Short mmCIF file of C-alpha atoms and ligand atoms in Angstrom, two decimals:
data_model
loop_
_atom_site.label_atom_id
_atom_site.label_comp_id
_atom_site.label_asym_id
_atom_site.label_seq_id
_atom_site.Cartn_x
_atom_site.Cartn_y
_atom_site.Cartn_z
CA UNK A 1 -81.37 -17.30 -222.07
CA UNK A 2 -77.38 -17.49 -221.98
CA UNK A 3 -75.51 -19.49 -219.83
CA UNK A 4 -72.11 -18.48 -219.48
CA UNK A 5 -69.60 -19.34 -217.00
CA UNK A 6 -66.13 -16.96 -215.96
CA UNK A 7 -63.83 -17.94 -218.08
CA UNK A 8 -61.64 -17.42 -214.71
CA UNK A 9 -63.59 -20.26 -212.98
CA UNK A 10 -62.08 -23.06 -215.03
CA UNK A 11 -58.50 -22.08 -213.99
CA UNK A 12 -58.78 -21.00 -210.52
CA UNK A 13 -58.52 -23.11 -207.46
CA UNK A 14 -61.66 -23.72 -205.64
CA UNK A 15 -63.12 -25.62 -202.58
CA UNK A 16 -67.37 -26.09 -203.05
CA UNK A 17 -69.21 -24.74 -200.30
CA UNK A 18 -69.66 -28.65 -198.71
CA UNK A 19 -67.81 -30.74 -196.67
CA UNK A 20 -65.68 -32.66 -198.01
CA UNK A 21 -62.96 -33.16 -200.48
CA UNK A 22 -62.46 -29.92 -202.38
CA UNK A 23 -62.38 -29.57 -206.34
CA UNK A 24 -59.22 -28.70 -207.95
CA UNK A 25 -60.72 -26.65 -211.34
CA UNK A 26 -57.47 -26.68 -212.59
CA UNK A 27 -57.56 -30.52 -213.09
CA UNK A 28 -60.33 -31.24 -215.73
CA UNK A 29 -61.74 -34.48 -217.85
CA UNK A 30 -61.76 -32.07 -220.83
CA UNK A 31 -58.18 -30.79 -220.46
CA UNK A 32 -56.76 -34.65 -220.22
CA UNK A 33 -59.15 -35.34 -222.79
CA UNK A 34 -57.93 -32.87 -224.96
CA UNK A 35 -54.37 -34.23 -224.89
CA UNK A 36 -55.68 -37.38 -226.74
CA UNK A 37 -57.89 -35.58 -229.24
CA UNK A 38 -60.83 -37.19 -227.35
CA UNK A 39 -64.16 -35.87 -226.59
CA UNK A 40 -65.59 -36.28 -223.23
CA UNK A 41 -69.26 -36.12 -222.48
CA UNK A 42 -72.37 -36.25 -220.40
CA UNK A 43 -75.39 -36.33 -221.20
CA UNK A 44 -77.52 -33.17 -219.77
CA UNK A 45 -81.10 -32.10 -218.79
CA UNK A 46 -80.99 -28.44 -219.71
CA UNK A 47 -83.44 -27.75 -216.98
CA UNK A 48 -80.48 -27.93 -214.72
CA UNK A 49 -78.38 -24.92 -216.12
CA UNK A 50 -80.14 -22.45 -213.98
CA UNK A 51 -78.51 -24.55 -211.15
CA UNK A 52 -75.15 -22.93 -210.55
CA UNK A 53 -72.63 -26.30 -209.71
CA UNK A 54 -74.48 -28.39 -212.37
CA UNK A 55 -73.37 -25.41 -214.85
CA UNK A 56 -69.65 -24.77 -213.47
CA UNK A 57 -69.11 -29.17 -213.69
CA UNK A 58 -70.42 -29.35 -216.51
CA UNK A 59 -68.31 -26.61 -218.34
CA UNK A 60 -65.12 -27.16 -216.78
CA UNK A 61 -65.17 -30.95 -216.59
CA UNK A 62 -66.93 -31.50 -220.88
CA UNK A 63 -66.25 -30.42 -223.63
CA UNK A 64 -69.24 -32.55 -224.79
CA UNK A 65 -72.72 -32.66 -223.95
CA UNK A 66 -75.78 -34.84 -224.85
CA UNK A 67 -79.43 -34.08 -223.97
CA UNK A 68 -80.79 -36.68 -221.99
CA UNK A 69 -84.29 -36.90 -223.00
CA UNK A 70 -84.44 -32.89 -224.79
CA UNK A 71 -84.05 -34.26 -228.49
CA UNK A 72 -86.46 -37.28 -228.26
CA UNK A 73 -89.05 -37.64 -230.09
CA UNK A 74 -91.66 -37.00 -227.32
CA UNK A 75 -89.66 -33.56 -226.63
CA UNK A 76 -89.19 -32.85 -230.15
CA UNK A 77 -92.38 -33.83 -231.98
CA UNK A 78 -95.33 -33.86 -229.49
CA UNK A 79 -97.94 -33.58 -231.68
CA UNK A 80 -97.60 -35.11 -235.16
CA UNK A 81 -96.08 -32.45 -236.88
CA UNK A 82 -95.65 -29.37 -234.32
CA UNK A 83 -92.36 -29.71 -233.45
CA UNK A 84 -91.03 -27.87 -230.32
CA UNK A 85 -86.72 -27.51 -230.21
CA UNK A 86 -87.17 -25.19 -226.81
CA UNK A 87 -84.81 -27.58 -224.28
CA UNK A 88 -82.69 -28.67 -227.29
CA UNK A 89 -82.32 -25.27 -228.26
CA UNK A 90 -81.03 -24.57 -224.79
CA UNK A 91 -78.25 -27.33 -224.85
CA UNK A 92 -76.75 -26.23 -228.11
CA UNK A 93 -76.43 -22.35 -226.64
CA UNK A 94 -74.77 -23.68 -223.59
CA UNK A 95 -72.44 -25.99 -225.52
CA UNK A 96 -72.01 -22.87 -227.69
CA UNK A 97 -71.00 -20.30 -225.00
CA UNK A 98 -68.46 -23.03 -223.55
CA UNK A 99 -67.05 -24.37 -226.68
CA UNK A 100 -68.87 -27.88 -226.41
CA UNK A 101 -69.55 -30.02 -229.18
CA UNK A 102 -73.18 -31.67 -228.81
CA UNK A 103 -74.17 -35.16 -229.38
CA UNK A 104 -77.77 -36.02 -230.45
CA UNK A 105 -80.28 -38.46 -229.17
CA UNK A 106 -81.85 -39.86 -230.64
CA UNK A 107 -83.80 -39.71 -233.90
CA UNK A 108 -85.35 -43.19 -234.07
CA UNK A 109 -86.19 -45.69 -231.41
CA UNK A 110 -88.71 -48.24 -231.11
CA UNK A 111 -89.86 -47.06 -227.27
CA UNK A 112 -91.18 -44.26 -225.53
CA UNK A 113 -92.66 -42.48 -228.47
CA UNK A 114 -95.53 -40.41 -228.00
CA UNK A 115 -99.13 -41.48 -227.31
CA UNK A 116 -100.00 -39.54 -230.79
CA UNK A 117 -97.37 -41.94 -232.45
CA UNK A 118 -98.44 -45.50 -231.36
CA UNK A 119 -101.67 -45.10 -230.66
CA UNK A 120 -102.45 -43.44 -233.81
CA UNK A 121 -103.01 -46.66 -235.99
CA UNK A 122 -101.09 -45.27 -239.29
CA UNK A 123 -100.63 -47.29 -242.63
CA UNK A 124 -96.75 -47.84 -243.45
CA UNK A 125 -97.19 -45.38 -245.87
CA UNK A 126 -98.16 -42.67 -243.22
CA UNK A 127 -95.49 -44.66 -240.82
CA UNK A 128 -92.83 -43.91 -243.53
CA UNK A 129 -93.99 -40.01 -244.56
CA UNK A 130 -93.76 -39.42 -240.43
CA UNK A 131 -90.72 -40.71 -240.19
CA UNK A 132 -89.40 -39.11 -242.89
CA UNK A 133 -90.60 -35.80 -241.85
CA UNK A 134 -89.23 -36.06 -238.12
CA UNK A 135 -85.86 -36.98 -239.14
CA UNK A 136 -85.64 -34.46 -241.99
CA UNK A 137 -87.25 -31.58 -239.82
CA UNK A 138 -85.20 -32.49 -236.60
CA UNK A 139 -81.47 -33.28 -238.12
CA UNK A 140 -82.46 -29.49 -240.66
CA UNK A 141 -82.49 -27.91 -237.33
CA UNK A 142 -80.01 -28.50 -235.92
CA UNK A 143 -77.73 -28.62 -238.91
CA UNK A 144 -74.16 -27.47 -238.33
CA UNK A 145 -74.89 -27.50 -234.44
CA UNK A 146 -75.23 -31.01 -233.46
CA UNK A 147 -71.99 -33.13 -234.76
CA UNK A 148 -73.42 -35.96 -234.42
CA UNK A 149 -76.66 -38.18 -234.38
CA UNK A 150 -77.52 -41.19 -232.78
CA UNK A 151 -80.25 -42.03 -236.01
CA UNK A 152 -81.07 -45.22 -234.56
CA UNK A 153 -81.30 -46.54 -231.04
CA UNK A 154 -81.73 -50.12 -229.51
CA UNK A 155 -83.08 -52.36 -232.37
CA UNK A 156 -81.31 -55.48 -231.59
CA UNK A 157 -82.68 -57.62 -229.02
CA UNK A 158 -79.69 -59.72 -226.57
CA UNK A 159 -79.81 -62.18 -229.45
CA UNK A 160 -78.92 -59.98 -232.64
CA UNK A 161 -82.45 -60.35 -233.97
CA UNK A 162 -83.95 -57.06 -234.51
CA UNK A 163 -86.99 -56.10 -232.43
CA UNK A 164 -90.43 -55.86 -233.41
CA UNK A 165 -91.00 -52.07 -233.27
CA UNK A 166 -93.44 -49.53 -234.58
CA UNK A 167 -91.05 -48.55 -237.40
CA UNK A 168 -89.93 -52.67 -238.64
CA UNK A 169 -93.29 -54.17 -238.49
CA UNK A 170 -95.59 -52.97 -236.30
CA UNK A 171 -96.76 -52.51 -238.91
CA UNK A 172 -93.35 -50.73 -240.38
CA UNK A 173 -92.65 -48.09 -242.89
CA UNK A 174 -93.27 -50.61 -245.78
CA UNK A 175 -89.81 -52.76 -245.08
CA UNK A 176 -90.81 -55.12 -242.62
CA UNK A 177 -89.52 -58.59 -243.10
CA UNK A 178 -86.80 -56.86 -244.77
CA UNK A 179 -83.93 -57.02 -242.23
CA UNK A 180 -81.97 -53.45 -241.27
CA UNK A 181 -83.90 -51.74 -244.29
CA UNK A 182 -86.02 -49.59 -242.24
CA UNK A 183 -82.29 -48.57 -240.26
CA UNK A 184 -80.49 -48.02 -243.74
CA UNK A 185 -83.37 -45.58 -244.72
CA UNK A 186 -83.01 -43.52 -241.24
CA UNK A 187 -79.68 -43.18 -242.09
CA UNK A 188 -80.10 -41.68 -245.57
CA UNK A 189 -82.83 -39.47 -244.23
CA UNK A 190 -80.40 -38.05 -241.75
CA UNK A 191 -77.33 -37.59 -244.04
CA UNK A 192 -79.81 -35.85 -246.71
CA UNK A 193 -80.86 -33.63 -243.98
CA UNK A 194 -76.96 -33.08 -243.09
CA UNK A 195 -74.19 -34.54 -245.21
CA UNK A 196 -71.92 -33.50 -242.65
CA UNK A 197 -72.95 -34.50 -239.52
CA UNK A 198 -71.66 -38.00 -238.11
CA UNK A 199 -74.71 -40.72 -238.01
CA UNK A 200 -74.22 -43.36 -235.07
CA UNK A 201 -76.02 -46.76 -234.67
CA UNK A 202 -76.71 -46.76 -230.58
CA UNK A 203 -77.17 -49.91 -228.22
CA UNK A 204 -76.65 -51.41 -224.94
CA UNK A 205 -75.49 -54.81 -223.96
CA UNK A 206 -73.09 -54.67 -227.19
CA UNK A 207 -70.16 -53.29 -225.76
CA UNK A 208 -68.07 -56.73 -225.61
CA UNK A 209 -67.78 -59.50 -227.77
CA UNK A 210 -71.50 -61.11 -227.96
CA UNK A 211 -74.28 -62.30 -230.31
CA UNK A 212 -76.10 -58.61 -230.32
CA UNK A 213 -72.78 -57.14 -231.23
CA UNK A 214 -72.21 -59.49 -233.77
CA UNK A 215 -75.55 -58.43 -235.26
CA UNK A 216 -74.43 -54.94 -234.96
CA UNK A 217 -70.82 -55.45 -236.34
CA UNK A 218 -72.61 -57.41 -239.63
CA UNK A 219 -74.87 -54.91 -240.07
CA UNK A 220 -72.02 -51.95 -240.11
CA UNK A 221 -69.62 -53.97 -243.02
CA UNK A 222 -73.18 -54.66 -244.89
CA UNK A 223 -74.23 -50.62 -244.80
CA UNK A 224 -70.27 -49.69 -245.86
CA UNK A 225 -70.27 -52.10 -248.52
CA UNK A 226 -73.29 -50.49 -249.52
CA UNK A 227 -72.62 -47.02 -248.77
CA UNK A 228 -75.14 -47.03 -246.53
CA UNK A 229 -73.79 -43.57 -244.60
CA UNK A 230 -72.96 -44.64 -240.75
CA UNK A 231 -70.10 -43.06 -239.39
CA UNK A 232 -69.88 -44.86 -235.92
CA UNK A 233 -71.18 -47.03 -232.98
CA UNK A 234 -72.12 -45.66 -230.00
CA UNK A 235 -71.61 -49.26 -226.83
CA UNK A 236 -74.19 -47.30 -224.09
CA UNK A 237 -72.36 -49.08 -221.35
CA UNK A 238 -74.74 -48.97 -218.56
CA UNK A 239 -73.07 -51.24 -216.27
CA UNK A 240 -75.99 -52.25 -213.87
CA UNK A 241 -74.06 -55.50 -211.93
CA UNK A 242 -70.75 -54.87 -210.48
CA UNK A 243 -70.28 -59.20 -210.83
CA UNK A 244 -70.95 -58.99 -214.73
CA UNK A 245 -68.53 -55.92 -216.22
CA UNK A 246 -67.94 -56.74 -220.05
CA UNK A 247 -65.08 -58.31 -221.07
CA UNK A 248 -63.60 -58.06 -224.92
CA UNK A 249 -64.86 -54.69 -225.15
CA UNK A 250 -61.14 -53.36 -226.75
CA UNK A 251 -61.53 -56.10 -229.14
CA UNK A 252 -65.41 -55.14 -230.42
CA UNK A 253 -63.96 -51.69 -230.67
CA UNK A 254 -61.22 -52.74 -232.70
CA UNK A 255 -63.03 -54.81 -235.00
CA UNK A 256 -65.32 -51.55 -235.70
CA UNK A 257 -62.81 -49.46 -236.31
CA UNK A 258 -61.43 -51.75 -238.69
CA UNK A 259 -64.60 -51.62 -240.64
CA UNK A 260 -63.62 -47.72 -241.03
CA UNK A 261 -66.30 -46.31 -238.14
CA UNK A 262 -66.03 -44.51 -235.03
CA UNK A 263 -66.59 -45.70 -231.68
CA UNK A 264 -68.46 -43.64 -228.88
CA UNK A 265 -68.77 -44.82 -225.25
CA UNK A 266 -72.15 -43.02 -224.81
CA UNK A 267 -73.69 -43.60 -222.02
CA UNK A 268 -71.69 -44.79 -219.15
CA UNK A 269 -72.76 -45.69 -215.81
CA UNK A 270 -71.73 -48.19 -213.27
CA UNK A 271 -74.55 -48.41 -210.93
CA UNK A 272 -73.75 -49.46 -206.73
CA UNK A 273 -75.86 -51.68 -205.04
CA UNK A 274 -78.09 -48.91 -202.34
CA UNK A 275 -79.03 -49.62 -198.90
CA UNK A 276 -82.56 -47.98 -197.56
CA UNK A 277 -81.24 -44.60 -196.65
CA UNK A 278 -79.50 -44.13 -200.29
CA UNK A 279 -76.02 -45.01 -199.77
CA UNK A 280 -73.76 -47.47 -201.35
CA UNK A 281 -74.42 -51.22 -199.38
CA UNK A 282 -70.25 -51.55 -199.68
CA UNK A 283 -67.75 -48.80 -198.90
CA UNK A 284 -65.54 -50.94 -200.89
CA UNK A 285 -68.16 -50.23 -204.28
CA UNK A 286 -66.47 -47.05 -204.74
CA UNK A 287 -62.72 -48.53 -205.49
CA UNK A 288 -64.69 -51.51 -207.11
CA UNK A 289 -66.28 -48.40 -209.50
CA UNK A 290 -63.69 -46.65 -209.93
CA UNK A 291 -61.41 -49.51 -211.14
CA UNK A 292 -64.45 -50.27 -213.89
CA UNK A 293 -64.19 -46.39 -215.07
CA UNK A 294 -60.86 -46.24 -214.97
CA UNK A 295 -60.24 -49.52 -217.19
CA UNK A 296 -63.29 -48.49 -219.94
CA UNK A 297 -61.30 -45.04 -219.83
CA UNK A 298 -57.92 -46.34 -220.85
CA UNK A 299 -59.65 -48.92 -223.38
CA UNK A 300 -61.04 -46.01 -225.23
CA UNK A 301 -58.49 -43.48 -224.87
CA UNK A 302 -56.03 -46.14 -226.11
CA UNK A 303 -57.80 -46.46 -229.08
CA UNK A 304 -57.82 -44.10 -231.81
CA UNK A 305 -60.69 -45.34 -233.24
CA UNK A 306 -62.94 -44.33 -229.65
CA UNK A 307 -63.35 -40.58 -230.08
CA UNK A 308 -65.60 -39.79 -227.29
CA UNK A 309 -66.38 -41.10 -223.35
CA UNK A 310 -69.63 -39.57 -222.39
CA UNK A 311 -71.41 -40.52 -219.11
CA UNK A 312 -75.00 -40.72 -218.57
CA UNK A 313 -75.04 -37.51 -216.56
CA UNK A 314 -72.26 -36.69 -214.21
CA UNK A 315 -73.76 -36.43 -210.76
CA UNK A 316 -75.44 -38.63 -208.82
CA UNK A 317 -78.02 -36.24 -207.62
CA UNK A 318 -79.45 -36.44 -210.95
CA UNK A 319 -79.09 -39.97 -213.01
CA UNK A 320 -81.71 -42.86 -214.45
CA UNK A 321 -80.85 -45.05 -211.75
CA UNK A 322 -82.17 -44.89 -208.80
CA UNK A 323 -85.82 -44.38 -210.37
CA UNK A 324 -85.60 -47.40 -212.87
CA UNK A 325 -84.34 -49.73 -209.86
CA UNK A 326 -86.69 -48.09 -207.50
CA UNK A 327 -83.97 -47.29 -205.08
CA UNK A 328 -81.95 -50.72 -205.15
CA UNK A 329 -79.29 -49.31 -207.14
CA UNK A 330 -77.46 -45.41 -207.60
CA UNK A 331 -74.42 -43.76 -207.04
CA UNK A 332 -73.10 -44.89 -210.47
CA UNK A 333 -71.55 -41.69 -211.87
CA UNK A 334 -68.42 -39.84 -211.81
CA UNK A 335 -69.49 -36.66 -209.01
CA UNK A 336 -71.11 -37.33 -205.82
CA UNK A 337 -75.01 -35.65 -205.14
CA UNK A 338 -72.43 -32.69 -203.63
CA UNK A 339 -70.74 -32.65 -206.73
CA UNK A 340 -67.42 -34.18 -205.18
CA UNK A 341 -65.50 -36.07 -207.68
CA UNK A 342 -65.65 -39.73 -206.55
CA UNK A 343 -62.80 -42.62 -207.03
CA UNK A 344 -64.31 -43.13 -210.31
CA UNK A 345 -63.52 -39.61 -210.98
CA UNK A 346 -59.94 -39.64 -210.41
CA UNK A 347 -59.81 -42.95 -211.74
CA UNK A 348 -60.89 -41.75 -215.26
CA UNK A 349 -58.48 -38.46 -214.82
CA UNK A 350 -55.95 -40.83 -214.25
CA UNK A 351 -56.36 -43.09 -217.21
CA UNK A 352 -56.87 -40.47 -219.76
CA UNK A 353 -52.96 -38.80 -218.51
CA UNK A 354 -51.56 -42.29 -218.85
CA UNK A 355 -52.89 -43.33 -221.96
CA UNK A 356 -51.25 -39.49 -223.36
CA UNK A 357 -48.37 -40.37 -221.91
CA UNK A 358 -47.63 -44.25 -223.27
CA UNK A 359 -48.41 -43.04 -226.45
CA UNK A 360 -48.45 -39.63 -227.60
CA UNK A 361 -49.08 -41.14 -231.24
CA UNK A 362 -52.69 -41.76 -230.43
CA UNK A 363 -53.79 -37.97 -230.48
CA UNK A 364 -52.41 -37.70 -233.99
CA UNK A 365 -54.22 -41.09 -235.36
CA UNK A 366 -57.47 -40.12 -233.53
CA UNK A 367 -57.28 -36.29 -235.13
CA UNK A 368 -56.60 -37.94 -238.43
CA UNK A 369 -60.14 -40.33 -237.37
CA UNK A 370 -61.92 -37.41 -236.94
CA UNK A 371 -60.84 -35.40 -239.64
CA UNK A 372 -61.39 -37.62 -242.42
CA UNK A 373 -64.39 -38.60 -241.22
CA UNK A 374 -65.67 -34.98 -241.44
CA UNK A 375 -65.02 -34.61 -245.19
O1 G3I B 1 -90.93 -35.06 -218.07
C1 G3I B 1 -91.78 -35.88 -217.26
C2 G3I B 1 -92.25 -35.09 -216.08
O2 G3I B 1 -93.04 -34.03 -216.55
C3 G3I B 1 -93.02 -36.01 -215.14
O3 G3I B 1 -93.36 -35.29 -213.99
C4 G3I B 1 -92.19 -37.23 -214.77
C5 G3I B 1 -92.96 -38.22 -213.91
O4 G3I B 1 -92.39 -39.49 -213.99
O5 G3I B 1 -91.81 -37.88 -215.93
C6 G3I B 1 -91.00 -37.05 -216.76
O6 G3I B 1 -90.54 -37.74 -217.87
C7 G3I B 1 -89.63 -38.77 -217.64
C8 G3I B 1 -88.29 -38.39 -218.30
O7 G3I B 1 -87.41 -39.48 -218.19
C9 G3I B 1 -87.63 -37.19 -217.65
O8 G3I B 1 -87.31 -37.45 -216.33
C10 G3I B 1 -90.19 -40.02 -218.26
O9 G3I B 1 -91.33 -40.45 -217.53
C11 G3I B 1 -89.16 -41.12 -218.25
O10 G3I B 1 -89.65 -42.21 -219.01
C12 G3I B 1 -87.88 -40.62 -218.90
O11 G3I B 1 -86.93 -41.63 -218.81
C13 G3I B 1 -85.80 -41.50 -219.65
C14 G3I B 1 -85.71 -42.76 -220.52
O12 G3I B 1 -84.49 -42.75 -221.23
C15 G3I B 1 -86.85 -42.82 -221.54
O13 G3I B 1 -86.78 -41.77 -222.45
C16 G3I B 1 -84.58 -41.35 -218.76
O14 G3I B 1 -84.62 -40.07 -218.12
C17 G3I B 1 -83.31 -41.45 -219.59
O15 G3I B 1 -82.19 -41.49 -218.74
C18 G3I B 1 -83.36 -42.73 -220.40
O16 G3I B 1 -82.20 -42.76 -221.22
C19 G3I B 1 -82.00 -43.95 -221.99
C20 G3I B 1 -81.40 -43.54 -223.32
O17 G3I B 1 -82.24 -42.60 -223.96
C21 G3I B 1 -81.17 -44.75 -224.21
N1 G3I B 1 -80.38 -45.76 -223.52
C22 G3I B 1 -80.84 -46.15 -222.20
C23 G3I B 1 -81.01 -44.92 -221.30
C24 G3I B 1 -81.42 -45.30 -219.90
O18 G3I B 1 -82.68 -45.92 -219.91
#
């Protein structure tokens, strides 16, 4: 299954088929992005390319794309060693056909695994074989496709201890009680597996100064000091009170890069308080929103060390939110359910031209970033 867009429909002039504001194709995240070097992202649920909008927004606004759930272990591995790369397969050949590089998600996590996984009762010993196996089989795969991995995802509690989990020491793959071991091996799994793809450590709550991003800063300098290989941080940034927005988050970025890693923003989201027929409780939200986006935007785009923006999604018809909060919260992406760009939108479009234009220099230092990095 190919899905290709026109390449004409990225430069021509359009109005959707809604009411409402139209969308002006010729403005685009990816083109702004471009100008600073920067990838910008969402993350995707291939079962959505068949849907025509989804596919046009997504391949004239990215020129990045993350599966959602498609590369998880429950998608990937459902039964201990049958491994199915169907939906995963399907982001990579629409990335492909619109010149898109893809991020993966995630290769180790201590949550929704499958029933197979943690109920099955296995030894560290088996623990450590499985693990071994999934990362090596998944990361072989897609070799040379995906750029870059989240290995791990969301070990660190909101205190910078790491959590109990399947693969520390519940019971563990044989390194419990032994700090970020069990990470350290992920990561040499993965770069075995590919040597040239870029390995991430992936949390939430972290994106600001704080004691989980401490944790997550120490354990960095200890894994380069060790050549453990990590190549970057991805700060999730779902940002689920509009009262509590993250503050120091260009600092925490700047203290990465200084270790000599990467910085994605990889999961963005600023979720609106809903009233009972789904709509934001406060017009004023939106502006509220957008000033959020637009001020992570320029942080990262400022900084050569931040290489990619991603959202989590891009439209509000389809996003985490509303779901997980049962309704109380939504509307916290950059496109509308219509697919109308929001405030937020603009606001992002907006901070990306700025931050080209104040200084130019940036593109060169964030090329030089990426190319080194990919040595
Ligand atoms: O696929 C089944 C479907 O067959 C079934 O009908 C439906 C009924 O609920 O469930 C579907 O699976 C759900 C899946 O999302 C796809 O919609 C799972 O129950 C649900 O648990 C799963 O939630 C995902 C969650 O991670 C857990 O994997 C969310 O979509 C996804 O947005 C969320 O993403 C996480 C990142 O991976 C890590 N950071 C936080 C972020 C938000 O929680």
């Amino acid at each position: 299954m190919r899905f290709k867009i026109s390449p004409n429909f990225l430069t021509v002039l359009i109005a959707l088929p809604i009411v409402g504001q139209p969308v002006c194709f010729a403005q685009s995240l990816r083109k702004e992005a471009q100008k600073l070097g920067l990838l910008v992202g969402a993350a995707v649920d291939p079962a959505r390319f068949s849907e025509p909008l989804y596919a046009e927004m997504l391949a004239s606004q990215f020129n990045m794309a993350e599966p959602e759930n498609a590369m998880k272990w429950q998608a990937t591995e459902p039964a201990r060693g049958q491994f199915n790369f169907t939906a995963g397969d399907q982001v990579v050949e629409f990335a492909e056909a619109h010149q898109m590089k893809v991020r993966g998600h995630n290769l180790l996590w201590g949550v929704f695994n499958p029933a197979w996984l943690t109920e099955g009762h296995f030894t560290p010993d088996e623990l450590r074989s499985i693990m071994k196996n999934h990362i090596i089989t998944v990361v072989s795969h897609y070799r040379a496709k995906v750029f870059a991995w989240d290995v791990v995802n969301e070990a660190f509690d909101r205190n910078g201890q790491l959590k109990h989990t399947l693969w520390y020491d519940r019971p563990g793959i044989g390194l419990a009680g032994q700090g970020t071991a069990y990470i350290a091996q992920a990561f040499r799994w993965a770069h075995q597996a590919d040597p040239k793809a870029l390995l991430f450590y992936n949390d939430y709550a972290a994106e600001g100064l704080n004691a989980k991003s401490d944790a997550i800063y120490a354990m960095v300098k200890d894994f380069k000091r060790r050549h453990v290989p990590i190549d970057g941080v991805g700060l999730q940034m779902h940002l689920m009170d509009l009262n509590q927005i993250p503050t120091s988050v260009a600092a925490n970025i700047a203290r990465l890069a200084a270790l000599g890693v990467q910085v994605h923003i990889t999961e963005m989201d600023v979720a609106l308080p809903m009233n009972a027929s789904g709509k934001p409780l406060h017009r004023a939200d939106l502006s509220r929103q957008a000033k959020i986006y637009g001020e992570m935007a320029t942080i990262c785009a400022e900084q050569p060390g931040c290489t990619a923006f991603q959202t989590w999604g891009f439209t509000d018809k389809y996003s985490w939110i509303p779901h997980y909060t049962r309704g109380e919260k939504g509307d916290a992406l950059l496109f509308d359910a219509n697919y109308r760009p929001k405030p937020a939108y603009r606001a992002v479009l907006k901070a990306f031209a700025q931050a080209a234009r104040k200084n130019p220099k940036t593109i060169e230092r964030r090329l030089e970033i990426e190319h080194h990095s990919l040595q």
